[in-house]
Amino acid sequence: MTDTTVETPKTREEILAMSLEARVAEVMNYQINIDNYTIALEEIGNLPPDERAELSAFTEQLRTLLTSEKLEQKKAKIMLNVIKRQVE
């Protein structure tokens, strides 16, 4: 059995560095979702009208998710900038 102790940050700088890394990843994850939902909507838009109609509820769900992800990404970017200012 391996001993995997995780060292907790001890200084303000260490905590900010970890927070910065986490916020960068958070913004990137939102962007991946935004890209996925955008491409999915494009794919659905390329389908024949009858298939698009069948997927109308899913299309609406994707639009709602896309709007939500964009808003959450804006919030994450603000917090990322706050952390960057503290690291400067």
Short mmCIF file of N, CA, C and O in Angstrom, two decimals:
data_model
loop_
_atom_site.label_atom_id
_atom_site.label_comp_id
_atom_site.label_asym_id
_atom_site.label_seq_id
_atom_site.Cartn_x
_atom_site.Cartn_y
_atom_site.Cartn_z
N MET A 1 0.85 -1.18 0.00
CA MET A 1 0.00 0.00 0.00
C MET A 1 0.89 1.24 0.00
O MET A 1 1.83 1.34 0.76
N THR A 2 0.58 2.17 -0.87
CA THR A 2 1.39 3.38 -0.97
C THR A 2 0.82 4.48 -0.10
O THR A 2 -0.37 4.65 0.02
N ASP A 3 1.74 5.21 0.50
CA ASP A 3 1.33 6.35 1.32
C ASP A 3 1.23 7.58 0.42
O ASP A 3 2.23 8.08 -0.07
N THR A 4 0.02 8.04 0.20
CA THR A 4 -0.19 9.20 -0.67
C THR A 4 -0.75 10.35 0.16
O THR A 4 -1.94 10.62 0.15
N THR A 5 0.13 10.98 0.89
CA THR A 5 -0.29 12.14 1.66
C THR A 5 -0.26 13.36 0.76
O THR A 5 0.70 13.60 0.03
N VAL A 6 -1.34 14.09 0.81
CA VAL A 6 -1.43 15.31 0.03
C VAL A 6 -1.05 16.47 0.93
O VAL A 6 -1.63 16.65 2.01
N GLU A 7 -0.07 17.21 0.48
CA GLU A 7 0.39 18.33 1.28
C GLU A 7 -0.56 19.51 1.07
O GLU A 7 -0.82 19.93 -0.05
N THR A 8 -1.07 20.03 2.17
CA THR A 8 -1.95 21.18 2.08
C THR A 8 -1.13 22.45 1.98
O THR A 8 -0.07 22.57 2.58
N PRO A 9 -1.63 23.39 1.18
CA PRO A 9 -0.89 24.65 1.04
C PRO A 9 -0.81 25.38 2.38
O PRO A 9 -1.75 25.35 3.16
N LYS A 10 0.31 26.00 2.59
CA LYS A 10 0.54 26.65 3.88
C LYS A 10 0.57 28.17 3.79
O LYS A 10 0.28 28.85 4.74
N THR A 11 0.90 28.66 2.65
CA THR A 11 1.02 30.11 2.52
C THR A 11 -0.08 30.66 1.62
O THR A 11 -0.70 29.93 0.85
N ARG A 12 -0.29 31.95 1.73
CA ARG A 12 -1.26 32.63 0.89
C ARG A 12 -0.92 32.42 -0.58
O ARG A 12 -1.78 32.17 -1.41
N GLU A 13 0.36 32.52 -0.90
CA GLU A 13 0.82 32.35 -2.28
C GLU A 13 0.51 30.96 -2.81
O GLU A 13 0.09 30.80 -3.95
N GLU A 14 0.73 29.95 -1.98
CA GLU A 14 0.43 28.57 -2.39
C GLU A 14 -1.07 28.38 -2.62
O GLU A 14 -1.49 27.74 -3.59
N ILE A 15 -1.87 28.95 -1.75
CA ILE A 15 -3.33 28.84 -1.89
C ILE A 15 -3.78 29.56 -3.15
O ILE A 15 -4.59 29.04 -3.92
N LEU A 16 -3.25 30.76 -3.39
CA LEU A 16 -3.62 31.50 -4.60
C LEU A 16 -3.17 30.77 -5.86
O LEU A 16 -3.90 30.74 -6.85
N ALA A 17 -2.01 30.16 -5.82
CA ALA A 17 -1.52 29.40 -6.98
C ALA A 17 -2.45 28.23 -7.28
O ALA A 17 -2.79 27.97 -8.44
N MET A 18 -2.88 27.53 -6.25
CA MET A 18 -3.82 26.43 -6.45
C MET A 18 -5.16 26.93 -6.96
O MET A 18 -5.77 26.33 -7.84
N SER A 19 -5.62 28.05 -6.41
CA SER A 19 -6.89 28.63 -6.84
C SER A 19 -6.82 29.07 -8.29
O SER A 19 -7.78 28.90 -9.05
N LEU A 20 -5.69 29.64 -8.67
CA LEU A 20 -5.50 30.09 -10.05
C LEU A 20 -5.59 28.91 -11.01
O LEU A 20 -6.30 28.96 -12.02
N GLU A 21 -4.91 27.84 -10.68
CA GLU A 21 -4.92 26.64 -11.51
C GLU A 21 -6.35 26.08 -11.63
O GLU A 21 -6.79 25.70 -12.72
N ALA A 22 -7.06 26.06 -10.52
CA ALA A 22 -8.44 25.54 -10.52
C ALA A 22 -9.36 26.41 -11.36
O ALA A 22 -10.21 25.90 -12.11
N ARG A 23 -9.21 27.72 -11.28
CA ARG A 23 -10.06 28.64 -12.06
C ARG A 23 -9.78 28.54 -13.55
O ARG A 23 -10.70 28.60 -14.37
N VAL A 24 -8.52 28.39 -13.91
CA VAL A 24 -8.17 28.22 -15.32
C VAL A 24 -8.85 26.95 -15.86
O VAL A 24 -9.45 26.96 -16.94
N ALA A 25 -8.78 25.88 -15.10
CA ALA A 25 -9.42 24.62 -15.51
C ALA A 25 -10.93 24.79 -15.58
O ALA A 25 -11.58 24.26 -16.50
N GLU A 26 -11.51 25.52 -14.65
CA GLU A 26 -12.95 25.75 -14.64
C GLU A 26 -13.40 26.48 -15.89
O GLU A 26 -14.37 26.08 -16.55
N VAL A 27 -12.69 27.56 -16.25
CA VAL A 27 -13.02 28.31 -17.46
C VAL A 27 -12.90 27.41 -18.69
O VAL A 27 -13.76 27.43 -19.58
N MET A 28 -11.85 26.60 -18.73
CA MET A 28 -11.65 25.70 -19.86
C MET A 28 -12.78 24.67 -19.96
O MET A 28 -13.29 24.38 -21.04
N ASN A 29 -13.20 24.13 -18.82
CA ASN A 29 -14.29 23.15 -18.82
C ASN A 29 -15.59 23.77 -19.32
O ASN A 29 -16.33 23.12 -20.07
N TYR A 30 -15.87 25.00 -18.92
CA TYR A 30 -17.06 25.68 -19.44
C TYR A 30 -16.94 25.83 -20.95
O TYR A 30 -17.91 25.63 -21.67
N GLN A 31 -15.75 26.18 -21.44
CA GLN A 31 -15.57 26.37 -22.88
C GLN A 31 -15.78 25.07 -23.64
O GLN A 31 -16.37 25.06 -24.72
N ILE A 32 -15.30 23.98 -23.08
CA ILE A 32 -15.51 22.67 -23.72
C ILE A 32 -17.01 22.39 -23.84
O ILE A 32 -17.49 21.97 -24.89
N ASN A 33 -17.75 22.63 -22.77
CA ASN A 33 -19.20 22.42 -22.81
C ASN A 33 -19.87 23.35 -23.81
O ASN A 33 -20.76 22.93 -24.56
N ILE A 34 -19.46 24.61 -23.84
CA ILE A 34 -20.01 25.58 -24.79
C ILE A 34 -19.77 25.09 -26.21
O ILE A 34 -20.68 25.10 -27.05
N ASP A 35 -18.56 24.65 -26.49
CA ASP A 35 -18.24 24.13 -27.83
C ASP A 35 -19.08 22.90 -28.15
O ASP A 35 -19.61 22.77 -29.26
N ASN A 36 -19.21 21.99 -27.19
CA ASN A 36 -20.00 20.77 -27.41
C ASN A 36 -21.45 21.09 -27.72
O ASN A 36 -22.03 20.54 -28.67
N TYR A 37 -22.05 21.97 -26.94
CA TYR A 37 -23.47 22.31 -27.15
C TYR A 37 -23.66 23.05 -28.47
O TYR A 37 -24.64 22.81 -29.18
N THR A 38 -22.72 23.93 -28.82
CA THR A 38 -22.81 24.67 -30.07
C THR A 38 -22.74 23.72 -31.27
O THR A 38 -23.54 23.81 -32.20
N ILE A 39 -21.80 22.79 -31.22
CA ILE A 39 -21.65 21.82 -32.32
C ILE A 39 -22.87 20.91 -32.39
O ILE A 39 -23.36 20.60 -33.48
N ALA A 40 -23.40 20.50 -31.24
CA ALA A 40 -24.59 19.64 -31.24
C ALA A 40 -25.77 20.38 -31.88
O ALA A 40 -26.52 19.79 -32.68
N LEU A 41 -25.92 21.66 -31.57
CA LEU A 41 -27.01 22.44 -32.18
C LEU A 41 -26.82 22.57 -33.68
O LEU A 41 -27.79 22.51 -34.45
N GLU A 42 -25.56 22.73 -34.11
CA GLU A 42 -25.28 22.77 -35.55
C GLU A 42 -25.63 21.45 -36.21
O GLU A 42 -26.21 21.42 -37.30
N GLU A 43 -25.26 20.35 -35.55
CA GLU A 43 -25.57 19.01 -36.08
C GLU A 43 -27.08 18.83 -36.24
O GLU A 43 -27.54 18.33 -37.26
N ILE A 44 -27.81 19.21 -35.23
CA ILE A 44 -29.27 19.10 -35.29
C ILE A 44 -29.82 20.00 -36.40
O ILE A 44 -30.73 19.60 -37.14
N GLY A 45 -29.25 21.18 -36.55
CA GLY A 45 -29.68 22.10 -37.60
C GLY A 45 -29.46 21.55 -39.00
O GLY A 45 -30.15 21.97 -39.95
N ASN A 46 -28.54 20.63 -39.15
CA ASN A 46 -28.24 20.04 -40.46
C ASN A 46 -29.13 18.83 -40.77
O ASN A 46 -29.05 18.28 -41.88
N LEU A 47 -29.94 18.42 -39.82
CA LEU A 47 -30.81 17.26 -40.03
C LEU A 47 -32.03 17.64 -40.87
O LEU A 47 -32.41 18.82 -40.93
N PRO A 48 -32.67 16.66 -41.47
CA PRO A 48 -33.92 16.92 -42.19
C PRO A 48 -34.99 17.47 -41.22
O PRO A 48 -34.94 17.18 -40.02
N PRO A 49 -35.92 18.26 -41.72
CA PRO A 49 -36.92 18.90 -40.86
C PRO A 49 -37.67 17.94 -39.93
O PRO A 49 -37.92 18.28 -38.76
N ASP A 50 -38.01 16.75 -40.39
CA ASP A 50 -38.75 15.82 -39.54
C ASP A 50 -37.91 15.34 -38.35
O ASP A 50 -38.41 15.21 -37.23
N GLU A 51 -36.63 15.13 -38.58
CA GLU A 51 -35.75 14.72 -37.49
C GLU A 51 -35.50 15.88 -36.51
O GLU A 51 -35.42 15.67 -35.30
N ARG A 52 -35.38 17.08 -37.05
CA ARG A 52 -35.22 18.26 -36.19
C ARG A 52 -36.44 18.40 -35.28
O ARG A 52 -36.30 18.71 -34.10
N ALA A 53 -37.61 18.16 -35.85
CA ALA A 53 -38.85 18.26 -35.08
C ALA A 53 -38.87 17.24 -33.94
O ALA A 53 -39.28 17.56 -32.81
N GLU A 54 -38.41 16.04 -34.23
CA GLU A 54 -38.35 15.00 -33.20
C GLU A 54 -37.42 15.40 -32.05
O GLU A 54 -37.63 15.00 -30.91
N LEU A 55 -36.41 16.16 -32.37
CA LEU A 55 -35.40 16.54 -31.38
C LEU A 55 -35.65 17.93 -30.80
O LEU A 55 -34.75 18.50 -30.17
N SER A 56 -36.82 18.48 -30.99
CA SER A 56 -37.09 19.86 -30.56
C SER A 56 -36.90 20.05 -29.05
O SER A 56 -36.33 21.06 -28.61
N ALA A 57 -37.34 19.09 -28.25
CA ALA A 57 -37.16 19.21 -26.79
C ALA A 57 -35.67 19.17 -26.43
O ALA A 57 -35.21 19.94 -25.58
N PHE A 58 -34.93 18.29 -27.09
CA PHE A 58 -33.48 18.19 -26.85
C PHE A 58 -32.79 19.49 -27.29
O PHE A 58 -31.90 19.99 -26.60
N THR A 59 -33.24 20.03 -28.42
CA THR A 59 -32.67 21.28 -28.91
C THR A 59 -32.87 22.40 -27.90
O THR A 59 -31.95 23.17 -27.60
N GLU A 60 -34.07 22.47 -27.34
CA GLU A 60 -34.36 23.49 -26.33
C GLU A 60 -33.51 23.27 -25.09
O GLU A 60 -32.99 24.22 -24.51
N GLN A 61 -33.33 22.03 -24.71
CA GLN A 61 -32.48 21.70 -23.56
C GLN A 61 -31.04 22.14 -23.82
O GLN A 61 -30.39 22.73 -22.94
N LEU A 62 -30.54 21.89 -25.02
CA LEU A 62 -29.18 22.31 -25.37
C LEU A 62 -29.04 23.83 -25.34
O LEU A 62 -28.03 24.35 -24.86
N ARG A 63 -30.05 24.53 -25.83
CA ARG A 63 -30.00 26.00 -25.81
C ARG A 63 -29.96 26.53 -24.38
O ARG A 63 -29.22 27.48 -24.08
N THR A 64 -30.75 25.91 -23.51
CA THR A 64 -30.76 26.32 -22.10
C THR A 64 -29.40 26.05 -21.46
O THR A 64 -28.85 26.90 -20.75
N LEU A 65 -28.85 24.87 -21.73
CA LEU A 65 -27.52 24.53 -21.19
C LEU A 65 -26.45 25.47 -21.72
O LEU A 65 -25.57 25.92 -20.97
N LEU A 66 -26.52 25.80 -23.00
CA LEU A 66 -25.54 26.70 -23.61
C LEU A 66 -25.59 28.07 -22.96
O LEU A 66 -24.55 28.65 -22.60
N THR A 67 -26.79 28.59 -22.77
CA THR A 67 -26.95 29.90 -22.12
C THR A 67 -26.39 29.87 -20.70
O THR A 67 -25.68 30.79 -20.28
N SER A 68 -26.69 28.81 -19.98
CA SER A 68 -26.22 28.66 -18.60
C SER A 68 -24.70 28.57 -18.53
O SER A 68 -24.07 29.22 -17.70
N GLU A 69 -24.11 27.77 -19.41
CA GLU A 69 -22.65 27.60 -19.42
C GLU A 69 -21.95 28.92 -19.73
O GLU A 69 -20.92 29.24 -19.12
N LYS A 70 -22.51 29.69 -20.66
CA LYS A 70 -21.90 30.98 -21.01
C LYS A 70 -21.93 31.93 -19.81
O LYS A 70 -20.95 32.63 -19.54
N LEU A 71 -23.05 31.94 -19.10
CA LEU A 71 -23.15 32.80 -17.92
C LEU A 71 -22.19 32.36 -16.83
O LEU A 71 -21.47 33.18 -16.24
N GLU A 72 -22.15 31.06 -16.56
CA GLU A 72 -21.25 30.54 -15.53
C GLU A 72 -19.78 30.78 -15.89
O GLU A 72 -18.95 31.07 -15.03
N GLN A 73 -19.46 30.70 -17.18
CA GLN A 73 -18.09 30.97 -17.61
C GLN A 73 -17.72 32.43 -17.37
O GLN A 73 -16.61 32.73 -16.94
N LYS A 74 -18.67 33.33 -17.60
CA LYS A 74 -18.41 34.75 -17.33
C LYS A 74 -18.09 34.96 -15.86
O LYS A 74 -17.16 35.71 -15.52
N LYS A 75 -18.85 34.31 -14.99
CA LYS A 75 -18.59 34.42 -13.55
C LYS A 75 -17.21 33.87 -13.21
O LYS A 75 -16.46 34.47 -12.43
N ALA A 76 -16.89 32.72 -13.78
CA ALA A 76 -15.59 32.09 -13.51
C ALA A 76 -14.45 32.97 -14.00
O ALA A 76 -13.40 33.06 -13.35
N LYS A 77 -14.64 33.62 -15.14
CA LYS A 77 -13.59 34.51 -15.67
C LYS A 77 -13.38 35.70 -14.74
O LYS A 77 -12.24 36.15 -14.55
N ILE A 78 -14.46 36.22 -14.18
CA ILE A 78 -14.32 37.33 -13.22
C ILE A 78 -13.50 36.88 -12.03
O ILE A 78 -12.55 37.57 -11.61
N MET A 79 -13.82 35.71 -11.48
CA MET A 79 -13.08 35.22 -10.32
C MET A 79 -11.64 34.88 -10.68
O MET A 79 -10.73 35.09 -9.88
N LEU A 80 -11.41 34.41 -11.89
CA LEU A 80 -10.05 34.15 -12.36
C LEU A 80 -9.25 35.45 -12.38
O LEU A 80 -8.11 35.49 -11.91
N ASN A 81 -9.85 36.51 -12.89
CA ASN A 81 -9.17 37.81 -12.91
C ASN A 81 -8.90 38.34 -11.51
O ASN A 81 -7.86 38.96 -11.26
N VAL A 82 -9.82 38.08 -10.59
CA VAL A 82 -9.62 38.50 -9.19
C VAL A 82 -8.38 37.80 -8.62
O VAL A 82 -7.53 38.43 -7.99
N ILE A 83 -8.26 36.51 -8.86
CA ILE A 83 -7.11 35.75 -8.36
C ILE A 83 -5.83 36.22 -9.04
O ILE A 83 -4.79 36.41 -8.38
N LYS A 84 -5.89 36.46 -10.36
CA LYS A 84 -4.70 36.94 -11.07
C LYS A 84 -4.22 38.26 -10.49
O LYS A 84 -3.01 38.47 -10.34
N ARG A 85 -5.15 39.15 -10.15
CA ARG A 85 -4.76 40.44 -9.57
C ARG A 85 -4.07 40.25 -8.22
O ARG A 85 -3.16 41.01 -7.88
N GLN A 86 -4.50 39.27 -7.47
CA GLN A 86 -3.89 39.03 -6.16
C GLN A 86 -2.52 38.39 -6.29
O GLN A 86 -1.67 38.56 -5.41
N VAL A 87 -2.29 37.68 -7.38
CA VAL A 87 -1.01 37.01 -7.59
C VAL A 87 0.02 38.02 -8.08
O VAL A 87 1.22 37.86 -7.82
N GLU A 88 -0.41 39.05 -8.77
CA GLU A 88 0.52 40.05 -9.34
C GLU A 88 1.39 40.70 -8.29
O GLU A 88 1.08 40.95 -7.21
#
